[in-house]
């Protein structure tokens, strides 16, 4: 049986009728010292008594009048003191608070994942690698257009240098138009993906409200 009194040390036992009878007799026993008689009176009013002073009283009592130990401690039970709660360090408190905040944030994100916009939509040319690749692609396309136009005009106009150069420039301009057209298509597709990802949460939110 646990008790909240943590000031007691040593073995604690419950105060039974046989112990109370013994303590009552010891409190009025003139053969005992005043200290032991006062101790007996104090223990008599308690619901739990420590074993050490009770044992001292038993040994100091007259063997002819004191009860046997097995009869004295019959029906008794041990009383255990509750340990003092362990205090958490400030570092542990801060760590637990941080973990609690992370858990709450994850739980919130899991709760609203169907009604929040998707932030993973990639922006076109958002990285240096994409920009460099696009620039090289434009240069190669324009150079290819120039060569195609130059070769075509050279075959048509009988190796005229001026017309060959004009054909190359025309092919270069055509390649620029093609690349611009492809860039517009890619940008439109990216904007369409963004619009779809933004409209989808609203639909999900309205569906949730209807279900509620």
Tab-separated table of C-alpha atoms in Angstrom:
chain	number	residue	atom	x	y	z
A	1	UNK	CA	0.000	0.000	0.000
A	2	UNK	CA	1.733	3.215	-1.127
A	3	UNK	CA	1.722	6.384	0.915
A	4	UNK	CA	2.523	9.962	-0.011
A	5	UNK	CA	4.635	10.566	3.108
A	6	UNK	CA	8.184	10.545	1.752
A	7	UNK	CA	9.807	11.801	4.994
A	8	UNK	CA	9.698	8.380	6.635
A	9	UNK	CA	12.670	6.102	6.237
A	10	UNK	CA	13.009	2.412	6.875
A	11	UNK	CA	10.337	-0.232	7.039
A	12	UNK	CA	6.771	0.999	7.620
A	13	UNK	CA	3.939	-1.317	8.648
A	14	UNK	CA	0.231	-0.801	9.184
A	15	UNK	CA	-1.068	-0.236	12.698
A	16	UNK	CA	-3.303	-3.141	13.712
A	17	UNK	CA	-5.353	-3.883	16.822
A	18	UNK	CA	-2.637	-6.102	18.304
A	19	UNK	CA	-0.045	-3.356	17.832
A	20	UNK	CA	-2.372	-0.744	19.352
A	21	UNK	CA	-2.918	-2.938	22.420
A	22	UNK	CA	0.829	-3.334	22.795
A	23	UNK	CA	1.471	0.406	22.371
A	24	UNK	CA	-1.313	1.278	24.813
A	25	UNK	CA	0.258	-0.941	27.450
A	26	UNK	CA	3.743	0.440	26.729
A	27	UNK	CA	2.499	4.026	27.107
A	28	UNK	CA	1.475	3.310	30.715
A	29	UNK	CA	4.333	0.943	31.554
A	30	UNK	CA	6.365	2.549	34.331
A	31	UNK	CA	9.252	0.172	33.694
A	32	UNK	CA	9.953	1.955	30.406
A	33	UNK	CA	11.699	5.278	30.085
A	34	UNK	CA	9.758	8.495	29.586
A	35	UNK	CA	11.040	8.713	26.036
A	36	UNK	CA	9.735	5.260	25.150
A	37	UNK	CA	6.368	5.940	26.799
A	38	UNK	CA	5.986	9.190	24.848
A	39	UNK	CA	7.006	7.382	21.704
A	40	UNK	CA	4.353	4.746	22.366
A	41	UNK	CA	1.706	7.442	22.783
A	42	UNK	CA	2.729	9.070	19.511
A	43	UNK	CA	2.671	5.798	17.586
A	44	UNK	CA	-0.678	4.817	19.077
A	45	UNK	CA	-2.519	7.564	17.172
A	46	UNK	CA	-0.892	6.819	13.821
A	47	UNK	CA	-2.358	4.579	11.130
A	48	UNK	CA	1.104	3.438	10.016
A	49	UNK	CA	4.056	2.877	12.329
A	50	UNK	CA	7.771	2.501	11.606
A	51	UNK	CA	9.257	-0.856	12.432
A	52	UNK	CA	12.428	0.344	14.188
A	53	UNK	CA	10.833	2.190	17.167
A	54	UNK	CA	8.235	-0.563	17.523
A	55	UNK	CA	11.014	-3.121	17.655
A	56	UNK	CA	12.874	-1.028	20.262
A	57	UNK	CA	9.729	-0.884	22.407
A	58	UNK	CA	9.256	-4.638	22.158
A	59	UNK	CA	12.839	-5.389	23.236
A	60	UNK	CA	12.611	-2.885	26.112
A	61	UNK	CA	9.363	-4.404	27.406
A	62	UNK	CA	9.191	-7.161	29.991
A	63	UNK	CA	9.400	-10.553	28.221
A	64	UNK	CA	6.733	-11.938	30.520
A	65	UNK	CA	4.163	-9.301	29.540
A	66	UNK	CA	5.013	-8.466	25.955
A	67	UNK	CA	3.263	-10.400	23.144
A	68	UNK	CA	5.085	-12.747	20.845
A	69	UNK	CA	6.407	-11.217	17.647
A	70	UNK	CA	4.366	-13.423	15.330
A	71	UNK	CA	1.173	-12.449	17.167
A	72	UNK	CA	2.187	-8.778	17.318
A	73	UNK	CA	2.769	-8.552	13.582
A	74	UNK	CA	-0.139	-10.722	12.516
A	75	UNK	CA	-2.488	-9.094	9.972
A	76	UNK	CA	0.021	-6.316	9.327
A	77	UNK	CA	1.067	-5.213	5.869
A	78	UNK	CA	3.980	-3.268	4.513
A	79	UNK	CA	3.445	0.370	3.600
A	80	UNK	CA	5.603	1.680	0.759
A	81	UNK	CA	6.357	5.347	0.270
A	82	UNK	CA	5.678	6.837	-3.139
A	83	UNK	CA	8.905	7.949	-4.830
A	84	UNK	CA	9.407	11.614	-5.483
A	85	UNK	CA	8.501	12.515	-9.075
A	86	UNK	CA	11.555	12.913	-11.230
A	87	UNK	CA	12.020	16.475	-12.409
A	88	UNK	CA	12.719	17.008	-16.087
A	89	UNK	CA	15.715	19.076	-17.075
A	90	UNK	CA	15.268	22.296	-19.029
A	91	UNK	CA	16.990	20.728	-22.028
A	92	UNK	CA	14.607	17.774	-21.967
A	93	UNK	CA	11.596	20.083	-21.614
A	94	UNK	CA	12.733	22.147	-24.605
A	95	UNK	CA	13.303	19.012	-26.674
A	96	UNK	CA	9.911	17.567	-25.766
A	97	UNK	CA	8.248	20.871	-26.629
A	98	UNK	CA	9.994	20.940	-30.000
A	99	UNK	CA	8.964	17.353	-30.748
A	100	UNK	CA	5.398	18.184	-29.752
A	101	UNK	CA	5.349	21.174	-32.112
A	102	UNK	CA	6.722	19.039	-34.961
A	103	UNK	CA	4.092	16.371	-34.307
A	104	UNK	CA	1.316	18.982	-34.242
A	105	UNK	CA	2.594	20.528	-37.485
A	106	UNK	CA	2.684	17.144	-39.211
A	107	UNK	CA	-0.784	16.313	-37.948
A	108	UNK	CA	-2.105	19.649	-39.234
A	109	UNK	CA	-0.480	19.173	-42.646
A	110	UNK	CA	-1.950	15.682	-42.853
A	111	UNK	CA	-5.359	17.085	-41.931
A	112	UNK	CA	-5.394	19.856	-44.561
A	113	UNK	CA	-3.417	18.153	-47.320
A	114	UNK	CA	-6.579	17.784	-49.450
A	115	UNK	CA	-7.622	21.442	-49.189
A	116	UNK	CA	-4.287	23.264	-49.507
A	117	UNK	CA	-2.630	24.131	-52.837
A	118	UNK	CA	0.152	21.911	-54.050
A	119	UNK	CA	3.471	23.675	-53.530
A	120	UNK	CA	5.466	21.135	-55.474
A	121	UNK	CA	4.586	22.578	-58.913
A	122	UNK	CA	7.911	23.337	-60.553
A	123	UNK	CA	8.449	26.806	-61.974
A	124	UNK	CA	9.813	26.909	-65.536
A	125	UNK	CA	13.542	27.742	-65.613
A	126	UNK	CA	13.595	27.930	-61.822
A	127	UNK	CA	17.147	26.611	-61.622
A	128	UNK	CA	20.444	27.627	-63.163
A	129	UNK	CA	20.687	24.262	-64.907
A	130	UNK	CA	17.344	24.782	-66.651
A	131	UNK	CA	18.321	28.274	-67.785
A	132	UNK	CA	21.666	27.097	-69.143
A	133	UNK	CA	20.058	24.170	-70.945
A	134	UNK	CA	17.431	26.423	-72.503
A	135	UNK	CA	20.094	28.882	-73.709
A	136	UNK	CA	22.158	26.128	-75.320
A	137	UNK	CA	19.023	24.712	-76.908
A	138	UNK	CA	18.167	28.104	-78.444
A	139	UNK	CA	21.700	28.530	-79.795
A	140	UNK	CA	21.717	25.058	-81.363
A	141	UNK	CA	18.258	25.597	-82.875
A	142	UNK	CA	19.212	28.963	-84.379
A	143	UNK	CA	22.472	27.578	-85.743
A	144	UNK	CA	20.623	24.626	-87.257
A	145	UNK	CA	18.062	26.993	-88.814
A	146	UNK	CA	20.850	29.090	-90.297
A	147	UNK	CA	22.538	26.039	-91.836
A	148	UNK	CA	19.255	24.726	-93.249
A	149	UNK	CA	18.385	28.114	-94.782
A	150	UNK	CA	21.902	28.582	-96.124
A	151	UNK	CA	21.930	25.138	-97.750
A	152	UNK	CA	18.439	25.578	-99.208
A	153	UNK	CA	19.176	28.965	-100.791
A	154	UNK	CA	22.522	27.729	-102.049
A	155	UNK	CA	20.769	24.936	-103.926
A	156	UNK	CA	18.051	27.249	-105.259
A	157	UNK	CA	20.073	30.303	-106.312
A	158	UNK	CA	23.132	28.678	-107.860
A	159	UNK	CA	25.731	29.382	-105.176
A	160	UNK	CA	25.061	33.122	-104.820
A	161	UNK	CA	26.863	34.332	-101.653
A	162	UNK	CA	24.333	37.079	-100.952
A	163	UNK	CA	21.344	34.796	-101.390
A	164	UNK	CA	23.038	32.056	-99.391
A	165	UNK	CA	23.543	34.475	-96.494
A	166	UNK	CA	19.959	35.698	-96.829
A	167	UNK	CA	18.739	32.111	-96.721
A	168	UNK	CA	20.796	31.469	-93.602
A	169	UNK	CA	19.372	34.563	-91.904
A	170	UNK	CA	15.858	33.562	-92.918
A	171	UNK	CA	16.409	30.086	-91.488
A	172	UNK	CA	17.773	31.612	-88.273
A	173	UNK	CA	14.696	33.848	-87.927
A	174	UNK	CA	12.430	30.883	-88.608
A	175	UNK	CA	14.198	28.857	-85.927
A	176	UNK	CA	13.711	31.752	-83.505
A	177	UNK	CA	9.979	31.807	-84.247
A	178	UNK	CA	9.741	28.049	-83.730
A	179	UNK	CA	11.618	28.267	-80.438
A	180	UNK	CA	9.430	31.167	-79.296
A	181	UNK	CA	6.310	29.192	-80.161
A	182	UNK	CA	7.567	26.177	-78.201
A	183	UNK	CA	8.432	28.403	-75.235
A	184	UNK	CA	4.896	29.838	-75.220
A	185	UNK	CA	3.432	26.324	-75.266
A	186	UNK	CA	5.612	25.213	-72.340
A	187	UNK	CA	4.719	28.308	-70.317
A	188	UNK	CA	1.014	27.820	-71.027
A	189	UNK	CA	1.186	24.210	-69.854
A	190	UNK	CA	2.923	25.278	-66.640
A	191	UNK	CA	0.276	27.948	-65.982
A	192	UNK	CA	-2.462	25.417	-66.658
A	193	UNK	CA	-0.935	23.041	-64.100
A	194	UNK	CA	-0.834	25.839	-61.515
A	195	UNK	CA	-4.443	26.782	-62.181
A	196	UNK	CA	-5.551	23.172	-61.862
A	197	UNK	CA	-3.690	22.710	-58.574
A	198	UNK	CA	-5.280	25.871	-57.165
A	199	UNK	CA	-8.814	25.038	-58.253
A	200	UNK	CA	-8.663	21.482	-56.958
A	201	UNK	CA	-8.481	22.434	-53.231
A	202	UNK	CA	-11.539	24.687	-53.603
A	203	UNK	CA	-13.491	21.817	-55.083
A	204	UNK	CA	-12.329	19.537	-52.294
A	205	UNK	CA	-13.239	22.154	-49.704
A	206	UNK	CA	-16.728	22.616	-51.137
A	207	UNK	CA	-17.179	18.844	-51.211
A	208	UNK	CA	-16.242	18.621	-47.535
A	209	UNK	CA	-18.703	21.376	-46.649
A	210	UNK	CA	-21.486	19.581	-48.538
A	211	UNK	CA	-20.716	16.338	-46.742
A	212	UNK	CA	-20.861	18.126	-43.400
